[in-house]
Tab-separated table of C-alpha atoms in Angstrom:
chain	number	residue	atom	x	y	z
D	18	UNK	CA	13.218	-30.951	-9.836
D	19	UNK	CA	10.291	-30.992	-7.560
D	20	UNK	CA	7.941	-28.296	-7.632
D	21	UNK	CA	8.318	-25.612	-4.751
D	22	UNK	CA	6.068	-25.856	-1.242
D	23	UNK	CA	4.766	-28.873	-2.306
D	24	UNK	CA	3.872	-29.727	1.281
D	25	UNK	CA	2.467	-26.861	1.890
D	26	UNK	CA	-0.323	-27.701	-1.281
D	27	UNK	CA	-0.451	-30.946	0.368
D	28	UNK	CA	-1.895	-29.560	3.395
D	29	UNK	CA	-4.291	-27.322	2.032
D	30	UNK	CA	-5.676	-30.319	-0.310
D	31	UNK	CA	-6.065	-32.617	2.757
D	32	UNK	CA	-7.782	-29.675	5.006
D	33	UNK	CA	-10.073	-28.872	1.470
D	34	UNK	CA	-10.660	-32.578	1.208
D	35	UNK	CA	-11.885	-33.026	5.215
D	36	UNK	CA	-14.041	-29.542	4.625
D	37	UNK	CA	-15.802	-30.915	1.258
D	38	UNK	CA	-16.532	-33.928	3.364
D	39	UNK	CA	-18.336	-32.598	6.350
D	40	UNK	CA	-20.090	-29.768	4.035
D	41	UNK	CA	-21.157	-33.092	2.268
D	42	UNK	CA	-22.424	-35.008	5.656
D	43	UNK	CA	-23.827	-32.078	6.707
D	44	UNK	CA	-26.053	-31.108	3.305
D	45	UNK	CA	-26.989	-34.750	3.708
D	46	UNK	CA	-27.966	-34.968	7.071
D	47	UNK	CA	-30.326	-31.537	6.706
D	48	UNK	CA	-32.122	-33.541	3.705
D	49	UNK	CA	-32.797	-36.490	5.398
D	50	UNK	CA	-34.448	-34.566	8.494
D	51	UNK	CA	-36.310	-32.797	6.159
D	52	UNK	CA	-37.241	-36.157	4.388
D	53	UNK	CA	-37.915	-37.838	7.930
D	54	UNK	CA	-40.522	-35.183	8.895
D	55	UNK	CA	-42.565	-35.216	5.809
D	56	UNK	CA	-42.309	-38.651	6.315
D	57	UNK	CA	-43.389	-39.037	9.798
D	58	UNK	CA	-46.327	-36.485	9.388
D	59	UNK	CA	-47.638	-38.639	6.293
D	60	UNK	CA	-47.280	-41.813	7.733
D	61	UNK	CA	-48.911	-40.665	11.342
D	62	UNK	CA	-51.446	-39.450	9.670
D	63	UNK	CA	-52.297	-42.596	7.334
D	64	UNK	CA	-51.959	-44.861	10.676
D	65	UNK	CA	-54.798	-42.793	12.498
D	66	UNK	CA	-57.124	-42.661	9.704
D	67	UNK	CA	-56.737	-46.670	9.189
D	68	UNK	CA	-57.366	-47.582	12.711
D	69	UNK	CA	-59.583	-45.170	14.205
D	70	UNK	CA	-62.166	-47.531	13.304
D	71	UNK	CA	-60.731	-50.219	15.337
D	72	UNK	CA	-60.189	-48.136	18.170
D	73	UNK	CA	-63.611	-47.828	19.511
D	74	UNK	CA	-64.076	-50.667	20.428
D	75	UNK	CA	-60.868	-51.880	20.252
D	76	UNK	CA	-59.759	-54.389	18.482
D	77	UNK	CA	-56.613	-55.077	19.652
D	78	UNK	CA	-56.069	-57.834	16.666
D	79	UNK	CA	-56.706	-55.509	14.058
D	80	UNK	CA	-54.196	-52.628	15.432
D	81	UNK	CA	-51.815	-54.904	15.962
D	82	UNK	CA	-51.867	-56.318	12.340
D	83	UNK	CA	-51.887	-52.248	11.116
D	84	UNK	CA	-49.007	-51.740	13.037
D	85	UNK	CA	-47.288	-54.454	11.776
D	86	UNK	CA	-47.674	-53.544	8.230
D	87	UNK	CA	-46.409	-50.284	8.988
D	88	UNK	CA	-43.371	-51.561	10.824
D	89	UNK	CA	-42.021	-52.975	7.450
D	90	UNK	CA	-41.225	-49.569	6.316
D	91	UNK	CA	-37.315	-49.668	6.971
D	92	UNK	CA	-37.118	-46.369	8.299
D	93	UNK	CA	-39.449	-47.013	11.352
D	94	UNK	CA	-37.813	-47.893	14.376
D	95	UNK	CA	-41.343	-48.853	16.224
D	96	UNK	CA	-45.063	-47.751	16.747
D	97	UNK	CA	-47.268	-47.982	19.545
D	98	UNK	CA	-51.150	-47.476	19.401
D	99	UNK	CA	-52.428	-45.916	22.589
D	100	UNK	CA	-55.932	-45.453	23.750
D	101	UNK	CA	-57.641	-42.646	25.039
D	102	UNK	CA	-55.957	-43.903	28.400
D	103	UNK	CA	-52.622	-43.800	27.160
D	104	UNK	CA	-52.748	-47.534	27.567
D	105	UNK	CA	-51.134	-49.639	24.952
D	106	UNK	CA	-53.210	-51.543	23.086
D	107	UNK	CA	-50.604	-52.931	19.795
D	108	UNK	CA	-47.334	-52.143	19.010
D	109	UNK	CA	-44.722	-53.202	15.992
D	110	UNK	CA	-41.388	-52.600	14.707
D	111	UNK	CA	-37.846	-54.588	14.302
D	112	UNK	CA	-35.706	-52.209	16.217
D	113	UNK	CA	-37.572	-51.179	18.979
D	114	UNK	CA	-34.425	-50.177	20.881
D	115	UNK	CA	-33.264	-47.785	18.170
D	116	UNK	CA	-33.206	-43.984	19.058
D	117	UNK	CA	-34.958	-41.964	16.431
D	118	UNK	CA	-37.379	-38.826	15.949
D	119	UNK	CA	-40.759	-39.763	17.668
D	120	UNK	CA	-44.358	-38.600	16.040
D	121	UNK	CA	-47.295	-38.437	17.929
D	122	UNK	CA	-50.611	-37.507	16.738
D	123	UNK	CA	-54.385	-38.225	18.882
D	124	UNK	CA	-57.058	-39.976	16.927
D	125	UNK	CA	-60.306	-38.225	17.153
D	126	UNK	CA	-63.485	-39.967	16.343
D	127	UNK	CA	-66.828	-37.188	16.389
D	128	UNK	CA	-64.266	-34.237	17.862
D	129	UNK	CA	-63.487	-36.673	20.795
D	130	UNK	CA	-59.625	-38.468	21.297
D	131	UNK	CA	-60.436	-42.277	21.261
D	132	UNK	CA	-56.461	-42.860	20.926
D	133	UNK	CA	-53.296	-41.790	20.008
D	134	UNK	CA	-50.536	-42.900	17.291
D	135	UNK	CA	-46.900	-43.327	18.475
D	136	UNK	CA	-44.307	-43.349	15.035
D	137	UNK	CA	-40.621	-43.650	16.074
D	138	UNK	CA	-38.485	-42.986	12.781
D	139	UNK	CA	-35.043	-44.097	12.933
D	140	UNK	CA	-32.547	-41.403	12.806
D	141	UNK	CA	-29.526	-42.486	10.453
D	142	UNK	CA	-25.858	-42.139	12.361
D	143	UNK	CA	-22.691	-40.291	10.961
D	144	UNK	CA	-21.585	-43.899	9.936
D	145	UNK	CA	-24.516	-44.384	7.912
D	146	UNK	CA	-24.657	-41.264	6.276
D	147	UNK	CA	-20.508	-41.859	4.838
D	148	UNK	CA	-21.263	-45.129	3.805
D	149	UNK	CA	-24.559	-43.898	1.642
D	150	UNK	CA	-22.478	-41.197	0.311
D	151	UNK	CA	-19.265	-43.401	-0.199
D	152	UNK	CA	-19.302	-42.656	-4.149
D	153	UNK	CA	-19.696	-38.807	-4.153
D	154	UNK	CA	-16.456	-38.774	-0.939
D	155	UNK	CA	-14.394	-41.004	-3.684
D	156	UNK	CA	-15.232	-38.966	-6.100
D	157	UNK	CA	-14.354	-35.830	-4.381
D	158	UNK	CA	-10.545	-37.827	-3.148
D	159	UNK	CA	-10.114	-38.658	-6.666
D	160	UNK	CA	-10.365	-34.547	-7.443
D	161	UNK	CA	-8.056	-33.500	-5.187
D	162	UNK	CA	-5.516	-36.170	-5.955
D	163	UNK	CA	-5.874	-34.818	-10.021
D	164	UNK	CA	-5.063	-31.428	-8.278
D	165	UNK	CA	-2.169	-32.638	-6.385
D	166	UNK	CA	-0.550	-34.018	-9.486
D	167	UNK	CA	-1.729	-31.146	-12.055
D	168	UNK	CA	0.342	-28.702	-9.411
D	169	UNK	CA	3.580	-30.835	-9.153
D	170	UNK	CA	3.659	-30.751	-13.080
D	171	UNK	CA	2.278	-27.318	-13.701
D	172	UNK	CA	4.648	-25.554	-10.790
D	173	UNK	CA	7.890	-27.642	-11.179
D	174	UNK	CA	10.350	-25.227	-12.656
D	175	UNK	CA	11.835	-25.460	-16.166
D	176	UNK	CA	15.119	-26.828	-16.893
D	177	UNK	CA	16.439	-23.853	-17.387
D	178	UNK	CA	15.193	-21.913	-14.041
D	179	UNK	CA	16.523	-25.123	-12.464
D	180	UNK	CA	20.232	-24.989	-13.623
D	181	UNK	CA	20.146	-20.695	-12.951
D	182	UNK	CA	19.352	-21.314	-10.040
D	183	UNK	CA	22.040	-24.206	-9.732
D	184	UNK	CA	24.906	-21.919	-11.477
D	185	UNK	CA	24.025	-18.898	-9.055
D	186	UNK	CA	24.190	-21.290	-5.971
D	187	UNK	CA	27.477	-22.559	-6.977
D	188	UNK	CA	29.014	-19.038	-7.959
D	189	UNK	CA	27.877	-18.032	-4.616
D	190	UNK	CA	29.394	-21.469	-2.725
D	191	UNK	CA	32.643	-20.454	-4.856
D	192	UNK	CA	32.788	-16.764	-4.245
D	193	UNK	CA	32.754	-17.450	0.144
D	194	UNK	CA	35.005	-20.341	-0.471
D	195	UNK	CA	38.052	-18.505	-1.137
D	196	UNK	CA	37.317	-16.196	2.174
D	197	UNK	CA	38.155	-19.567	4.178
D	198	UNK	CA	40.870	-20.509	1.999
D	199	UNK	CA	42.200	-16.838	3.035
D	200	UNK	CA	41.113	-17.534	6.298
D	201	UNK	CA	43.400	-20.733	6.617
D	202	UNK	CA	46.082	-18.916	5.784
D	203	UNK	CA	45.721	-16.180	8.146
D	204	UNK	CA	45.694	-18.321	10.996
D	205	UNK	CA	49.534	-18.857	11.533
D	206	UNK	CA	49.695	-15.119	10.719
D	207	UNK	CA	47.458	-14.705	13.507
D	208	UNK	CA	49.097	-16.433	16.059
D	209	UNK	CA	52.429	-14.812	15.572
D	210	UNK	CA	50.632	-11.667	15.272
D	211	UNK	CA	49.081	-12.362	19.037
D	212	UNK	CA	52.476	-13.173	19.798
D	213	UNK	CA	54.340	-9.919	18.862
D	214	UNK	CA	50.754	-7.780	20.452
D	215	UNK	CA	52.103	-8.978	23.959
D	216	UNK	CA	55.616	-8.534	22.940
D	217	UNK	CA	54.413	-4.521	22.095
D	218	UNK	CA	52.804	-4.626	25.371
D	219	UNK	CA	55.503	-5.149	27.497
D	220	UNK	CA	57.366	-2.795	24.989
D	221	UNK	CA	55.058	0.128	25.525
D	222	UNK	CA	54.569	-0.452	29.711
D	223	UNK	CA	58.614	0.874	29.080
D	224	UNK	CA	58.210	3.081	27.028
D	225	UNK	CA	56.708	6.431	26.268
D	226	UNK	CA	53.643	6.796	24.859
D	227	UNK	CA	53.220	7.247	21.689
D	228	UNK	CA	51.980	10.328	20.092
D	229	UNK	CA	48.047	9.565	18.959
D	230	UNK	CA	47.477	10.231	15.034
D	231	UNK	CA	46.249	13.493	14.194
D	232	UNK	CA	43.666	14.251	12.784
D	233	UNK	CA	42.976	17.423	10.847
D	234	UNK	CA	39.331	19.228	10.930
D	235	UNK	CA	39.146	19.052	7.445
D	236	UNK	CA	39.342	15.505	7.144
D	237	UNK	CA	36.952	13.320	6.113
D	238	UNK	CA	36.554	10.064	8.097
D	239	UNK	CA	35.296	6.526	7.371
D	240	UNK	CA	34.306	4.217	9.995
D	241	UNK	CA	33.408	0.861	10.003
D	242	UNK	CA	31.738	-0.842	13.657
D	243	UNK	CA	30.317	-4.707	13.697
D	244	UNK	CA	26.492	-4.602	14.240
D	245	UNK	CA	26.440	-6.598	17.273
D	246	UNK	CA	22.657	-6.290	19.439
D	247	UNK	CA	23.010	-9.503	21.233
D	248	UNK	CA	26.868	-8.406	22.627
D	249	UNK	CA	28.402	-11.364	20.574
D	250	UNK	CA	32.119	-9.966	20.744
D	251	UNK	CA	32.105	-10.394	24.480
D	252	UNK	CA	31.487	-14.128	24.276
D	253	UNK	CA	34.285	-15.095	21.920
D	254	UNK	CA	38.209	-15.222	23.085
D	255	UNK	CA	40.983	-13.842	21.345
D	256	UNK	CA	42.049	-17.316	19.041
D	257	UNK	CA	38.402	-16.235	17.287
D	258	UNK	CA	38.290	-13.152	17.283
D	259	UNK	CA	42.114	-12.014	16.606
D	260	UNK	CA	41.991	-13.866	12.390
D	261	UNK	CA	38.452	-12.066	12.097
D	262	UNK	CA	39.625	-8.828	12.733
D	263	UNK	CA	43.047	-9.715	10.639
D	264	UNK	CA	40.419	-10.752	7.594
D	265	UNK	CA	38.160	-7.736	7.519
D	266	UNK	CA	41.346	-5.204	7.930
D	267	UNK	CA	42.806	-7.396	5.081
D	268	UNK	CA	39.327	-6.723	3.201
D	269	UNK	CA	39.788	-2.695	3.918
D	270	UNK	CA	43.185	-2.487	2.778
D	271	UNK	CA	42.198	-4.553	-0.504
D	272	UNK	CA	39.465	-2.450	-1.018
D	273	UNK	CA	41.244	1.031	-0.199
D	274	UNK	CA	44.467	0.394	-2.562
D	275	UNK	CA	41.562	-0.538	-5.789
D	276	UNK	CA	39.440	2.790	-4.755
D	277	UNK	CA	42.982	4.616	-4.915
D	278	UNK	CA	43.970	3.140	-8.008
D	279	UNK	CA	40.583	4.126	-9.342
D	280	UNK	CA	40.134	7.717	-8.058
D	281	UNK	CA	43.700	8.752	-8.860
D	282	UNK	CA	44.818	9.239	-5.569
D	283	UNK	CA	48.056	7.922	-3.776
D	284	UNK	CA	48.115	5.830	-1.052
D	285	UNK	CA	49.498	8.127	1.273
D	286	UNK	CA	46.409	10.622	1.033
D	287	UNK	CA	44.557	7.632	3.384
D	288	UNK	CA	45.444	7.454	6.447
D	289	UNK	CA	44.306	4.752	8.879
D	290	UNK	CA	43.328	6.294	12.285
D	291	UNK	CA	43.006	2.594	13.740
D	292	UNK	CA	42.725	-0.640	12.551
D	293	UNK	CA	39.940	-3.554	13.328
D	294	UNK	CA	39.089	-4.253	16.944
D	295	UNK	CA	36.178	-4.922	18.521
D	296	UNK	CA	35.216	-1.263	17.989
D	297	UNK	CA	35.615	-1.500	14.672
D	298	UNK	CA	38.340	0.489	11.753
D	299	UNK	CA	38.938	4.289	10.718
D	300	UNK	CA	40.077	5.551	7.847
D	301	UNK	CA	40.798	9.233	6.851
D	302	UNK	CA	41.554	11.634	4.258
D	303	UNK	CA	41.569	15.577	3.866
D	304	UNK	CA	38.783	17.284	2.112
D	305	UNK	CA	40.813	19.493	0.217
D	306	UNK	CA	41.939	15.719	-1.970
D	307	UNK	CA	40.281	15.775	-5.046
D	308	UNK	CA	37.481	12.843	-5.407
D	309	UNK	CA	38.123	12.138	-1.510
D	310	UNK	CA	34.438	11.892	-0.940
D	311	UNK	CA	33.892	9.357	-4.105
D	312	UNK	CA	37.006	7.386	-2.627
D	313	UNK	CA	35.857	6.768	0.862
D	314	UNK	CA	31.792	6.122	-0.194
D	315	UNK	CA	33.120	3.749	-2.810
D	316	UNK	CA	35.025	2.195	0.102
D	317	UNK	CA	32.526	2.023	1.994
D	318	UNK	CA	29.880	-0.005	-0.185
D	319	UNK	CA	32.642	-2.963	-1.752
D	320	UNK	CA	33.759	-3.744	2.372
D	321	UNK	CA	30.223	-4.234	2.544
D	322	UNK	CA	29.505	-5.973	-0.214
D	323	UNK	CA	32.941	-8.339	1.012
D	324	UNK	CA	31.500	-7.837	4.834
D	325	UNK	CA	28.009	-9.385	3.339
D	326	UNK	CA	29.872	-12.326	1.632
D	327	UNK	CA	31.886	-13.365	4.374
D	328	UNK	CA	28.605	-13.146	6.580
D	329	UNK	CA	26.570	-15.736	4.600
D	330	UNK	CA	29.543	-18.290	4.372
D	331	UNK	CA	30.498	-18.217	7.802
D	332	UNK	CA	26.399	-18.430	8.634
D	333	UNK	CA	26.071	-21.570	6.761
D	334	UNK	CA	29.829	-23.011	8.822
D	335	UNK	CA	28.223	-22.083	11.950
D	336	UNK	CA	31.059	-19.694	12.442
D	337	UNK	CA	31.265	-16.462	14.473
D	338	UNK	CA	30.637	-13.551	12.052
D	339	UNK	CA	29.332	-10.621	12.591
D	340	UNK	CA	27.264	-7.898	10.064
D	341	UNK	CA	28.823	-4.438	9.416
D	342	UNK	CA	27.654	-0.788	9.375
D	343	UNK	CA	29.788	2.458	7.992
D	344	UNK	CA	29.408	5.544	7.790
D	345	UNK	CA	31.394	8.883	6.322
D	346	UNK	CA	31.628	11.984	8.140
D	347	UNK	CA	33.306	15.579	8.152
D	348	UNK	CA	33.809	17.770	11.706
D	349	UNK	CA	30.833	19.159	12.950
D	350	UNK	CA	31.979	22.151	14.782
D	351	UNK	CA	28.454	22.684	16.604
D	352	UNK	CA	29.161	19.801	18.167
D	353	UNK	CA	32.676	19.946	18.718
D	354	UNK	CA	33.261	16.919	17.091
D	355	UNK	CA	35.853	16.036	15.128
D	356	UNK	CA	35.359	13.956	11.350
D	357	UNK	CA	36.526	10.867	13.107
D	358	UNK	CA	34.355	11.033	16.352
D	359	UNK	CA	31.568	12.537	13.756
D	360	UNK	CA	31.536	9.263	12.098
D	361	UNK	CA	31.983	7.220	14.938
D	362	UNK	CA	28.720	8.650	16.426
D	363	UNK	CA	26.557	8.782	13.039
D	364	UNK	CA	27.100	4.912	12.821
D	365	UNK	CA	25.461	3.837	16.202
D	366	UNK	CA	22.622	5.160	14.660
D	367	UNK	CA	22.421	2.505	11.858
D	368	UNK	CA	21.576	-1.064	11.825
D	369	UNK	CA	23.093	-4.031	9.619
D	370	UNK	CA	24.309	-3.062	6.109
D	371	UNK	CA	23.712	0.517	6.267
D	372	UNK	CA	25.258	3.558	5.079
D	373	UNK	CA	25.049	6.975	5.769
D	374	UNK	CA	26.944	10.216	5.326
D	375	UNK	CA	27.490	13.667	6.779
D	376	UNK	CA	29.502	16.184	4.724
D	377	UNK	CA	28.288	19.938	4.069
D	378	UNK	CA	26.130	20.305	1.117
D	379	UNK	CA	28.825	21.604	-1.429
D	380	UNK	CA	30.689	17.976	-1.289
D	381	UNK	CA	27.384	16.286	-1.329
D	382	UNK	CA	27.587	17.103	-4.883
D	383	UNK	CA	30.358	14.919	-5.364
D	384	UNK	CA	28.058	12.019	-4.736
D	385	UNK	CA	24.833	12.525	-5.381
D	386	UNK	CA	24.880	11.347	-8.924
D	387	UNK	CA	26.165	7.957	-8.491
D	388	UNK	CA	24.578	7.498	-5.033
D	389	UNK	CA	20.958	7.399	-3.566
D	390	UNK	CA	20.834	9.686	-0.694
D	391	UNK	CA	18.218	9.570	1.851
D	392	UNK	CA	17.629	11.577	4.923
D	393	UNK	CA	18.272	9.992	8.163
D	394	UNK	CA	14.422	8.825	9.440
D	395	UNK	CA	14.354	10.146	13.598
D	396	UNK	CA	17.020	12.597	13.642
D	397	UNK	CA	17.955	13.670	17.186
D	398	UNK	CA	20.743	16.245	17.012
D	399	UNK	CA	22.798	18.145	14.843
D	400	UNK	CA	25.075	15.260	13.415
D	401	UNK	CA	21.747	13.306	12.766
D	402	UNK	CA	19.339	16.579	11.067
D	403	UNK	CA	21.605	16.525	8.161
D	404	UNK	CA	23.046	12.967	7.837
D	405	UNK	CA	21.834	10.765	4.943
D	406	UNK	CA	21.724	6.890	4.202
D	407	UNK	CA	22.932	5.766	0.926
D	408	UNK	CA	20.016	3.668	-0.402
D	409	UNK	CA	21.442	2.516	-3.445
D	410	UNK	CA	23.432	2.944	-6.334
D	411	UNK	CA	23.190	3.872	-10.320
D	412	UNK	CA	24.327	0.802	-12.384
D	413	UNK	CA	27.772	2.796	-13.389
D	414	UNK	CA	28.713	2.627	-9.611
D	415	UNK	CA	27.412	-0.556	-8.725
D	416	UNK	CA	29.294	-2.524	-11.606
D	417	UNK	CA	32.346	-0.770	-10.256
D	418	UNK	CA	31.699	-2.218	-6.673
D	419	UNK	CA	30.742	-5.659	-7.735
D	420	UNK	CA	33.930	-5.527	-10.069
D	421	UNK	CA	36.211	-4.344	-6.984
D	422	UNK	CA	34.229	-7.465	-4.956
D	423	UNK	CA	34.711	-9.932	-7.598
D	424	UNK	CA	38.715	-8.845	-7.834
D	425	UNK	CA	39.533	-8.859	-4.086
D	426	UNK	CA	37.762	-12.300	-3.728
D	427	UNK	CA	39.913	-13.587	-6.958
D	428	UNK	CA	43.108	-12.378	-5.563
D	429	UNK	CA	42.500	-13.616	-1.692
D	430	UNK	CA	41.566	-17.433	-3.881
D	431	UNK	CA	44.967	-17.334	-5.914
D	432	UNK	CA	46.906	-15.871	-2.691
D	433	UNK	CA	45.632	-19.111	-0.941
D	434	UNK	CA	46.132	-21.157	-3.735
């Protein structure tokens, strides 16, 4: 159990580390030029008032023995002694070739410049500086390591965050496995089902056309599209996308016969305007059914909840999988539109996962107290101005969905079993 982003704290300790380190060189550095000039100015100033006396006349034996005691002084790099000429008459120092900070100061003997003093203090490198402060750098390594190994115990998580976390993982990895158990299944049911499509094909190029399913303008409709930006169904052929659609109809009709059973309805108040395609599924159902609304909203939120499932599983597989949108929708008559081209309309307006619904405010009721309505953020017509999203749900109705979830995912396992 290794504590979370621990390379992340890793970084930041190096990058801290590197910054104490030049903030150290660089405090350093400022106190030793400070150090050097006092330094410089003292030791100028001592030189001038030693040899002044030997500078007229000059003695070039005696300056050359001053500057030679003054060249012991580590930090000078050299001295020369000048006369009034600027001719040199001694000069000392070990490391004559060594760049430093240069002092200069004129001797005056009676207000008049006999000479002048030439102090050349060595001026210590980068190197120098880490190796003087090569205690206070381990010191300040020896910090940040404490730090790196009081985080790793301090933010590891318990044993018991560590096997929720575990369990939740593994109810998750068990919950999507069953969809490709299903999915297995439904692939031989697939092909014969692509077989008998282009046997109804050539049926139908026969025969008359059938009669379209009516819809009354009372109904209410459901409809269910793939959110699909990027164009995704276009790129996959029919051996892919054929068992897809067969799983998420298999997912609606699941989830409509539960929301029947629950409701009280009968299974002939639903009736499915089309099944999954690329454009997605309809449902319907007549206003006038008691609970219709509560049906088709409940409906609505456990395909997503399934929709959501199937989407992380087939994520992780690398699979093609798509999100899912819905929305529920009466006949808006200043439009012209009827329930089923409402609803197709009011759910190009949504993104991934969302929800919305258009009904007139007397059904609303239905609703409203197991559902969070919103209104519809941008609204652009009619259909739009009094649409809502549902943004969530009270704990009664959300137990209900998770059970329905939990149920259908149970009975697609044991079907595959």
């Amino acid at each position: 159990m290794n504590a979370p982003r621990q390379g992340l704290f890793a970084s930041l300790l190096i990058i801290s580390f590197a910054f104490h380190t030049f903030l150290l060189v660089l405090a350093t550095t400022h106190q030793l030029n400070e150090n050097r000039a006092s330094q410089g100015q003292l030791m100028t100033s001592q030189l001038v008032t030693d040899s002044i006396s030997e500078m007229e006349p000059a003695n070039t034996v005696s300056l050359a023995l001053l500057a030679d005691r003054y060249a012991t002084n580590p930090s000078v790099a050299s001295i020369r002694i000048l006369n009034a000429d600027n001719q040199v008459m001694a000069t000392g120092g070990l490391t004559k070739t060594r760049e430093g900070e240069v002092f200069v100061r004129d001797a005056l003997l009676n207000e008049k410049k006999v000479g002048t003093i030439e102090i050349t203090l060595i001026k210590p490198s980068i190197g120098e500086i880490l190796r003087t402060q090569w205690l206070a750098i381990l010191a300040s390594l020896f910090i940040h390591g404490l730090l790196w190994l009081a985080y790793r115990a301090i933010a590891r998580p318990s044993r018991t965050e560590y096997l929720a976390r575990i369990n939740n993982e593994s109810r998750l990895k068990h919950e999507i496995q069953t969809l490709t158990q299903a999915l297995e299944q439904e692939k031989h049911n697939a092909a014969v089902a692509i077989a008998q499509a282009q046997q109804n094909a050539q049926a139908k190029a026969k025969a008359k056309e059938s009669k379209p399913v009516i819809v009354d303008s009372n109904d209410l409709a459901l409809n269910i599209q793939f959110y699909d930006p990027k164009q995704l169904l276009d790129t996959v052929n029919t051996t892919v996308s054929v068992p897809y659609f067969n799983l998420c109809q298999i997912f609606l009709n699941k989830t409509v016969e539960l929301c029947v059973q629950h409701y009280k309805l009968n299974n002939s108040d639903i009736c499915t305007v089309h099944k999954f395609n690329d454009k997605g599924a309809t449902i319907s159902i007549s206003a006038d059914t008691p609970n219709a609304l509560q049906c088709l909203t409940m409906i609505s939120a456990v395909f997503q909840l399934l929709s959501d499932v199937l989407y992380k599983r087939y994520r992780e597989e690398k699979r093609f999988v798509l999100q899912t949108r819905s929305a529920v929708s009466s006949a808006v008559e200043a439009m012209q539109l009827s329930a089923v081209q409402a609803a197709e309309r009011l759910v190009q307006q949504l993104s991934a996962k969302e929800s919305a619904v258009h009904v007139p405010n007397t059904q609303l009721k239905e609703i409203s107290e197991h559902f969070q309505l919103v209104s519809l953020p941008n609204p652009t017509n009619v259909l739009t101005r009094h649409a809502f999203m549902v943004n969530g749900m009270d704990s009664g109705a959300a137990e209900l969905a998770q059970s329905f979830r939990t149920e259908i995912l149970k009975s697609k396992q044991s079907k595959a079993s």
